[in-house]
Amino acid sequence: MKAAIETIMPALLRTVGAAGVYARTPVFEEVNDRLSLLISRYREPATEVLHFPPVMSRQLLETSGYLDSFPHLLGCVSCLEGDEMKIRSAVESGGWLTTLKASELVLAPAACYPVYALQAEVGRLPDEGRLFDVSAFCFRHEATSEAGRLQSFRMREFVCVGTPTQALEFRSRWIPRARQLVERLELPYEVVAASDPFFGRGGQLAASRQIEQSLKFEMVIPIGSAPTACMSFNYHLDHFGSTWSLRTADGAIAHSSCVAFGMERLVLALFANHGLDPWQWPAAVREALHLA
Ligand code: ATP
Ligand code: ZN
Ligand code: MG
């Protein structure tokens, strides 16, 4: 039984004073947890699992080229520095915002960035390449806050670093696997060519190149009346390989690809398409999620 987005948002999430920032209710978290476990059951063998915190090294993200493509989405952690007198006077003058100093941390805008830096520290890749399962609470300074566009959300990603063939085959395997996953959840969907929300006029060129070269696909699922990107399938060519000098076993520059799951969007899609009470969802969906 479908539920209107105007009904599900206030029933499942609580606004807490900032657009696109929500407290999650127990029923929302229950479904999120069970969906996470379902996704884990799709993990390929020999995949390394890492859970990242919501912050990451600013330098790491700068090196990754994030500011060239998405400076408008980035959030940086700023702190008050100095002795007690300096900090106290900044606070008491009311001008503390102008005294803030950028720290060495930024808010993670996606889960997979630290993976390439990790690989850079260990030398050449093994013959079979390397697979990761990573997750993080992500922040994006989004310009709008329609349903499903949060400033703070969880991203789960499977990542492949290896030869061009390994990276491409990984993505090719994952598109049908993701179709199967959402079919088990009885969600309507489409897989479409897509581009990233690159910054500015130069960004339009990067976006059309991405479409031409089939570098990004998205799985869109209706949340309310709006088709919403709930997963993405990304082939980075040698972007991270060149940036971090990642080498395959035979010494060539590595390629990479990732499959990203927007957890809140997938959870909202489940409620929007099956109704507010998970224990009333179709039996096969409950079974897939182990919702007894
Ligand atoms: P969109 O198309 O909505 O702008 P995107 O193309 O920037 O998203 P990706 O960078 O591919 O998204 O991120 C992977 C997944 O993370 C998306 O498919 C989506 O499910 C989720 N996601 C991205 N941005 C948000 C957001 N602001 N709020 C909630 N989920 C998000
Ligand atoms: Zn990624
Ligand atoms: Mg998109």
CSV table of C-alpha atoms and ligand atoms in Angstrom, one decimal:
chain,number,residue,atom,x,y,z
A,1,MET,CA,0.0,0.0,0.0
A,2,LYS,CA,1.7,3.2,-1.1
A,3,ALA,CA,2.0,6.1,1.3
A,4,ALA,CA,2.2,9.8,0.4
A,5,ILE,CA,5.6,11.4,1.1
A,6,GLU,CA,3.8,14.1,3.1
A,7,THR,CA,2.7,11.3,5.5
A,8,ILE,CA,5.8,9.2,5.7
A,9,MET,CA,8.4,12.0,6.3
A,10,PRO,CA,6.8,13.3,9.6
A,11,ALA,CA,5.9,9.7,10.6
A,12,LEU,CA,9.4,8.4,10.3
A,13,LEU,CA,11.7,11.4,10.8
A,14,ARG,CA,11.8,14.3,13.2
A,15,THR,CA,13.0,17.8,12.1
A,16,VAL,CA,15.7,19.1,14.5
A,17,GLY,CA,16.1,22.7,13.5
A,18,ALA,CA,18.0,22.5,10.2
A,19,ALA,CA,16.8,21.7,6.7
A,20,GLY,CA,17.7,18.2,5.6
A,21,VAL,CA,18.8,17.1,9.0
A,22,TYR,CA,16.6,14.6,10.8
A,23,ALA,CA,16.3,12.4,13.9
A,24,ARG,CA,15.4,8.8,12.9
A,25,THR,CA,12.5,7.0,14.7
A,26,PRO,CA,13.0,3.4,15.9
A,27,VAL,CA,11.0,1.9,13.0
A,28,PHE,CA,13.1,3.8,10.4
A,29,GLU,CA,16.3,2.5,12.0
A,30,GLU,CA,15.0,-1.0,12.3
A,31,VAL,CA,14.4,-1.1,8.5
A,32,ASN,CA,17.7,0.6,7.9
A,33,ASP,CA,19.5,-2.0,10.0
A,34,ARG,CA,17.8,-4.9,8.2
A,35,LEU,CA,18.4,-3.4,4.8
A,36,SER,CA,22.1,-3.1,5.8
A,37,LEU,CA,22.2,-6.8,6.7
A,38,LEU,CA,20.5,-7.7,3.4
A,39,ILE,CA,23.1,-5.7,1.5
A,40,SER,CA,25.9,-7.4,3.4
A,41,ARG,CA,24.5,-10.8,2.2
A,42,TYR,CA,25.2,-9.6,-1.3
A,43,ARG,CA,28.8,-8.8,-0.5
A,44,GLU,CA,31.3,-10.7,-2.7
A,45,PRO,CA,33.9,-13.0,-1.1
A,46,ALA,CA,37.3,-11.5,-0.2
A,47,THR,CA,35.8,-8.1,0.3
A,48,GLU,CA,37.4,-6.0,3.1
A,49,VAL,CA,34.9,-4.2,5.3
A,50,LEU,CA,35.6,-0.8,6.8
A,51,HIS,CA,33.3,1.6,8.7
A,52,PHE,CA,34.4,5.2,8.4
A,53,PRO,CA,33.6,8.1,10.8
A,54,PRO,CA,31.6,11.1,9.4
A,55,VAL,CA,34.8,13.2,9.2
A,56,MET,CA,37.9,12.6,7.1
A,57,SER,CA,41.3,14.2,6.4
A,58,ARG,CA,40.9,17.5,4.5
A,59,GLN,CA,44.2,17.0,2.8
A,60,LEU,CA,43.1,13.5,1.6
A,61,LEU,CA,40.0,15.0,0.0
A,62,GLU,CA,41.9,17.9,-1.5
A,63,THR,CA,44.4,15.4,-3.1
A,64,SER,CA,41.4,13.5,-4.4
A,65,GLY,CA,40.4,16.5,-6.5
A,66,TYR,CA,37.0,17.0,-4.7
A,67,LEU,CA,37.4,20.8,-4.8
A,68,ASP,CA,37.8,20.8,-8.6
A,69,SER,CA,34.4,19.1,-9.1
A,70,PHE,CA,32.2,19.7,-6.0
A,71,PRO,CA,33.4,22.7,-4.0
A,72,HIS,CA,29.8,23.7,-3.4
A,73,LEU,CA,28.9,20.5,-1.6
A,74,LEU,CA,31.8,20.4,0.9
A,75,GLY,CA,31.6,21.1,4.6
A,76,CYS,CA,34.8,21.8,6.6
A,77,VAL,CA,35.2,21.4,10.3
A,78,SER,CA,36.2,24.7,11.9
A,79,CYS,CA,37.2,25.1,15.5
A,80,LEU,CA,38.2,27.9,17.9
A,81,GLU,CA,41.9,27.9,18.6
A,82,GLY,CA,44.2,29.7,21.0
A,83,ASP,CA,44.5,30.2,24.8
A,84,GLU,CA,41.5,30.5,27.2
A,85,MET,CA,41.4,34.3,26.9
A,86,LYS,CA,41.3,34.3,23.1
A,87,ILE,CA,38.5,31.7,22.9
A,88,ARG,CA,36.5,33.3,25.7
A,89,SER,CA,36.6,36.7,24.1
A,90,ALA,CA,35.6,35.3,20.7
A,91,VAL,CA,32.6,33.6,22.3
A,92,GLU,CA,31.6,36.6,24.5
A,93,SER,CA,32.0,39.2,21.8
A,94,GLY,CA,29.4,37.2,19.8
A,95,GLY,CA,31.9,37.2,16.9
A,96,TRP,CA,33.0,33.6,17.4
A,97,LEU,CA,32.1,32.7,13.8
A,98,THR,CA,34.7,35.0,12.4
A,99,THR,CA,37.4,33.6,14.7
A,100,LEU,CA,36.9,30.0,13.6
A,101,LYS,CA,39.9,28.3,12.0
A,102,ALA,CA,39.6,25.5,9.5
A,103,SER,CA,40.8,22.2,11.1
A,104,GLU,CA,42.5,19.3,9.3
A,105,LEU,CA,39.1,17.7,8.9
A,106,VAL,CA,36.3,17.9,6.5
A,107,LEU,CA,32.9,16.2,6.6
A,108,ALA,CA,33.0,13.0,4.4
A,109,PRO,CA,31.0,13.7,1.2
A,110,ALA,CA,31.0,10.1,0.1
A,111,ALA,CA,32.2,6.8,1.7
A,112,CYS,CA,34.9,5.7,-0.8
A,113,TYR,CA,37.5,8.5,-0.8
A,114,PRO,CA,39.7,7.1,2.0
A,115,VAL,CA,40.0,3.7,0.3
A,116,TYR,CA,42.3,4.9,-2.5
A,117,ALA,CA,44.6,6.6,0.0
A,118,LEU,CA,44.7,3.4,2.0
A,119,GLN,CA,45.7,1.4,-1.1
A,120,ALA,CA,48.4,3.9,-1.9
A,121,GLU,CA,50.1,3.0,1.4
A,122,VAL,CA,50.5,-0.7,0.6
A,123,GLY,CA,52.2,-0.9,-2.8
A,124,ARG,CA,51.0,-2.9,-5.8
A,125,LEU,CA,47.6,-4.5,-6.0
A,126,PRO,CA,47.3,-8.3,-5.9
A,127,ASP,CA,46.5,-10.0,-9.3
A,128,GLU,CA,42.8,-10.2,-8.5
A,129,GLY,CA,42.6,-6.5,-7.5
A,130,ARG,CA,41.0,-5.4,-4.2
A,131,LEU,CA,37.4,-5.2,-3.1
A,132,PHE,CA,36.1,-3.0,-0.2
A,133,ASP,CA,32.8,-2.7,1.6
A,134,VAL,CA,32.7,0.8,3.2
A,135,SER,CA,30.2,3.0,4.9
A,136,ALA,CA,30.0,6.5,6.4
A,137,PHE,CA,27.7,9.2,7.5
A,138,CYS,CA,28.0,11.7,4.7
A,139,PHE,CA,27.5,15.5,4.6
A,140,ARG,CA,26.6,17.5,1.5
A,141,HIS,CA,25.8,21.2,1.4
A,142,GLU,CA,22.7,20.7,-0.8
A,143,ALA,CA,21.0,23.7,-2.3
A,144,THR,CA,17.5,22.2,-1.8
A,145,SER,CA,15.9,19.9,0.8
A,146,GLU,CA,13.1,18.1,-1.0
A,147,ALA,CA,12.1,14.6,0.4
A,148,GLY,CA,15.1,12.3,0.2
A,149,ARG,CA,17.7,15.1,-0.2
A,150,LEU,CA,19.3,15.3,3.2
A,151,GLN,CA,22.4,17.2,4.3
A,152,SER,CA,23.5,14.3,6.5
A,153,PHE,CA,22.8,10.7,5.3
A,154,ARG,CA,24.4,7.3,5.3
A,155,MET,CA,26.2,5.9,2.3
A,156,ARG,CA,27.2,2.3,1.9
A,157,GLU,CA,29.6,1.4,-1.0
A,158,PHE,CA,31.2,-1.6,-2.6
A,159,VAL,CA,34.5,-0.5,-4.3
A,160,CYS,CA,36.8,-2.3,-6.7
A,161,VAL,CA,40.4,-1.2,-7.4
A,162,GLY,CA,42.2,-3.2,-10.1
A,163,THR,CA,42.8,-3.4,-13.8
A,164,PRO,CA,40.4,-1.6,-16.2
A,165,THR,CA,38.7,-5.0,-16.9
A,166,GLN,CA,38.3,-5.8,-13.2
A,167,ALA,CA,36.8,-2.4,-12.4
A,168,LEU,CA,34.4,-2.5,-15.4
A,169,GLU,CA,33.4,-6.1,-14.8
A,170,PHE,CA,32.8,-5.3,-11.1
A,171,ARG,CA,30.3,-2.6,-12.1
A,172,SER,CA,28.7,-4.9,-14.8
A,173,ARG,CA,28.2,-7.6,-12.2
A,174,TRP,CA,26.7,-5.2,-9.7
A,175,ILE,CA,24.0,-3.7,-12.0
A,176,PRO,CA,22.0,-7.0,-12.3
A,177,ARG,CA,22.7,-7.9,-8.7
A,178,ALA,CA,21.3,-4.5,-7.6
A,179,ARG,CA,18.2,-5.1,-9.8
A,180,GLN,CA,17.7,-8.4,-8.1
A,181,LEU,CA,18.0,-6.8,-4.7
A,182,VAL,CA,15.3,-4.2,-5.4
A,183,GLU,CA,13.1,-6.7,-7.2
A,184,ARG,CA,13.2,-8.8,-4.0
A,185,LEU,CA,12.1,-5.6,-2.2
A,186,GLU,CA,9.3,-5.3,-4.7
A,187,LEU,CA,10.2,-1.7,-5.5
A,188,PRO,CA,9.6,-0.2,-8.9
A,189,TYR,CA,12.8,1.1,-10.4
A,190,GLU,CA,14.7,2.1,-13.5
A,191,VAL,CA,18.5,2.1,-14.2
A,192,VAL,CA,19.4,5.3,-16.1
A,193,ALA,CA,22.6,6.9,-17.4
A,194,ALA,CA,23.5,9.8,-15.1
A,195,SER,CA,26.1,12.4,-14.3
A,196,ASP,CA,27.5,13.9,-11.0
A,197,PRO,CA,26.3,17.3,-9.8
A,198,PHE,CA,29.6,19.0,-11.0
A,199,PHE,CA,30.1,22.6,-10.0
A,200,GLY,CA,29.7,25.6,-12.4
A,201,ARG,CA,29.8,26.0,-16.1
A,202,GLY,CA,32.9,23.9,-16.5
A,203,GLY,CA,31.0,21.2,-14.7
A,204,GLN,CA,28.5,20.9,-17.5
A,205,LEU,CA,31.2,19.7,-19.8
A,206,ALA,CA,32.4,17.1,-17.2
A,207,ALA,CA,28.8,16.0,-16.8
A,208,SER,CA,28.2,15.5,-20.6
A,209,ARG,CA,31.5,13.6,-20.9
A,210,GLN,CA,30.4,11.3,-18.0
A,211,ILE,CA,27.2,10.5,-19.9
A,212,GLU,CA,29.0,10.0,-23.3
A,213,GLN,CA,31.5,7.6,-21.7
A,214,SER,CA,28.8,5.8,-19.7
A,215,LEU,CA,30.8,6.4,-16.5
A,216,LYS,CA,27.7,6.7,-14.2
A,217,PHE,CA,24.4,4.9,-13.9
A,218,GLU,CA,21.7,5.4,-11.2
A,219,MET,CA,18.9,3.3,-10.0
A,220,VAL,CA,16.0,5.6,-9.6
A,221,ILE,CA,13.0,4.5,-7.4
A,222,PRO,CA,9.9,6.6,-6.9
A,223,ILE,CA,9.7,8.2,-3.4
A,224,GLY,CA,6.3,9.9,-3.5
A,225,SER,CA,5.8,11.1,-7.0
A,226,ALA,CA,9.5,11.9,-7.6
A,227,PRO,CA,11.9,9.3,-9.1
A,228,THR,CA,14.9,9.5,-6.8
A,229,ALA,CA,18.4,8.2,-7.2
A,230,CYS,CA,18.8,5.5,-4.6
A,231,MET,CA,22.0,3.8,-5.9
A,232,SER,CA,24.7,4.7,-8.2
A,233,PHE,CA,27.2,2.6,-10.3
A,234,ASN,CA,30.3,4.6,-11.0
A,235,TYR,CA,33.4,3.9,-13.1
A,236,HIS,CA,36.2,6.3,-12.3
A,237,LEU,CA,38.6,5.3,-15.1
A,238,ASP,CA,42.1,6.0,-13.8
A,239,HIS,CA,41.1,9.1,-11.8
A,240,PHE,CA,42.0,7.7,-8.4
A,241,GLY,CA,44.6,5.4,-9.7
A,242,SER,CA,46.6,8.3,-11.2
A,243,THR,CA,45.9,10.6,-8.3
A,244,TRP,CA,47.3,8.1,-5.8
A,245,SER,CA,49.8,6.3,-8.1
A,246,LEU,CA,47.9,3.0,-7.6
A,247,ARG,CA,49.5,0.2,-9.6
A,248,THR,CA,48.1,-3.2,-10.6
A,249,ALA,CA,50.2,-6.3,-10.2
A,250,ASP,CA,51.9,-5.8,-13.6
A,251,GLY,CA,52.7,-2.1,-12.9
A,252,ALA,CA,50.0,-0.4,-14.9
A,253,ILE,CA,48.0,2.5,-13.4
A,254,ALA,CA,44.9,1.0,-11.6
A,255,HIS,CA,41.3,1.8,-12.4
A,256,SER,CA,38.4,1.8,-10.0
A,257,SER,CA,34.7,1.6,-9.7
A,258,CYS,CA,32.1,1.8,-6.9
A,259,VAL,CA,28.5,1.0,-6.2
A,260,ALA,CA,26.8,3.3,-3.8
A,261,PHE,CA,23.6,2.8,-1.8
A,262,GLY,CA,21.8,5.8,-0.3
A,263,MET,CA,20.5,4.2,2.8
A,264,GLU,CA,17.9,6.8,3.8
A,265,ARG,CA,16.5,7.0,0.3
A,266,LEU,CA,16.2,3.2,0.1
A,267,VAL,CA,14.5,3.1,3.5
A,268,LEU,CA,12.1,6.0,2.4
A,269,ALA,CA,11.4,4.2,-0.9
A,270,LEU,CA,10.4,1.0,1.1
A,271,PHE,CA,7.9,3.0,3.3
A,272,ALA,CA,6.6,5.1,0.4
A,273,ASN,CA,5.9,2.0,-1.8
A,274,HIS,CA,4.7,-0.5,0.9
A,275,GLY,CA,3.2,1.7,3.6
A,276,LEU,CA,4.0,2.9,7.1
A,277,ASP,CA,3.9,-0.5,8.9
A,278,PRO,CA,6.8,-2.8,8.0
A,279,TRP,CA,5.0,-5.8,9.6
A,280,GLN,CA,2.2,-5.3,7.0
A,281,TRP,CA,4.6,-5.3,4.0
A,282,PRO,CA,4.3,-8.1,1.4
A,283,ALA,CA,5.5,-11.4,2.8
A,284,ALA,CA,8.4,-11.7,0.3
A,285,VAL,CA,9.7,-8.3,1.2
A,286,ARG,CA,9.5,-9.1,4.9
A,287,GLU,CA,11.3,-12.3,4.3
A,288,ALA,CA,14.1,-10.6,2.3
A,289,LEU,CA,14.5,-8.2,5.2
A,290,HIS,CA,14.1,-10.9,7.9
A,291,LEU,CA,11.2,-8.9,9.3
A,292,ALA,CA,9.5,-11.8,10.9
B,1,ATP,P1,21.7,13.1,-6.7
B,1,ATP,O1,21.5,12.5,-8.0
B,1,ATP,O2,20.5,12.9,-5.8
B,1,ATP,O3,22.1,14.5,-6.7
B,1,ATP,P2,24.3,12.1,-6.5
B,1,ATP,O4,24.3,11.7,-8.0
B,1,ATP,O5,25.1,13.2,-6.1
B,1,ATP,O6,22.8,12.2,-6.0
B,1,ATP,P3,26.1,9.9,-5.6
B,1,ATP,O7,27.2,10.8,-5.4
B,1,ATP,O8,26.1,8.9,-6.7
B,1,ATP,O9,24.7,10.8,-5.6
B,1,ATP,O10,25.8,9.2,-4.2
B,1,ATP,C1,25.5,7.9,-4.0
B,1,ATP,C2,24.1,7.7,-3.4
B,1,ATP,O11,24.0,8.5,-2.2
B,1,ATP,C3,23.0,8.3,-4.3
B,1,ATP,O12,22.5,7.4,-5.3
B,1,ATP,C4,21.9,8.6,-3.3
B,1,ATP,O13,21.1,7.4,-3.0
B,1,ATP,C5,22.6,8.9,-2.0
B,1,ATP,N1,22.7,10.4,-1.8
B,1,ATP,C6,23.4,11.3,-2.5
B,1,ATP,N2,23.1,12.6,-2.1
B,1,ATP,C7,22.2,12.4,-1.1
B,1,ATP,C8,21.5,13.3,-0.3
B,1,ATP,N3,21.7,14.6,-0.3
B,1,ATP,N4,20.6,12.8,0.6
B,1,ATP,C9,20.3,11.5,0.7
B,1,ATP,N5,20.9,10.6,-0.1
B,1,ATP,C10,21.9,11.0,-1.0
B,2,ZN,ZN,32.3,5.8,-4.5
B,3,MG,MG,22.8,11.9,-9.4
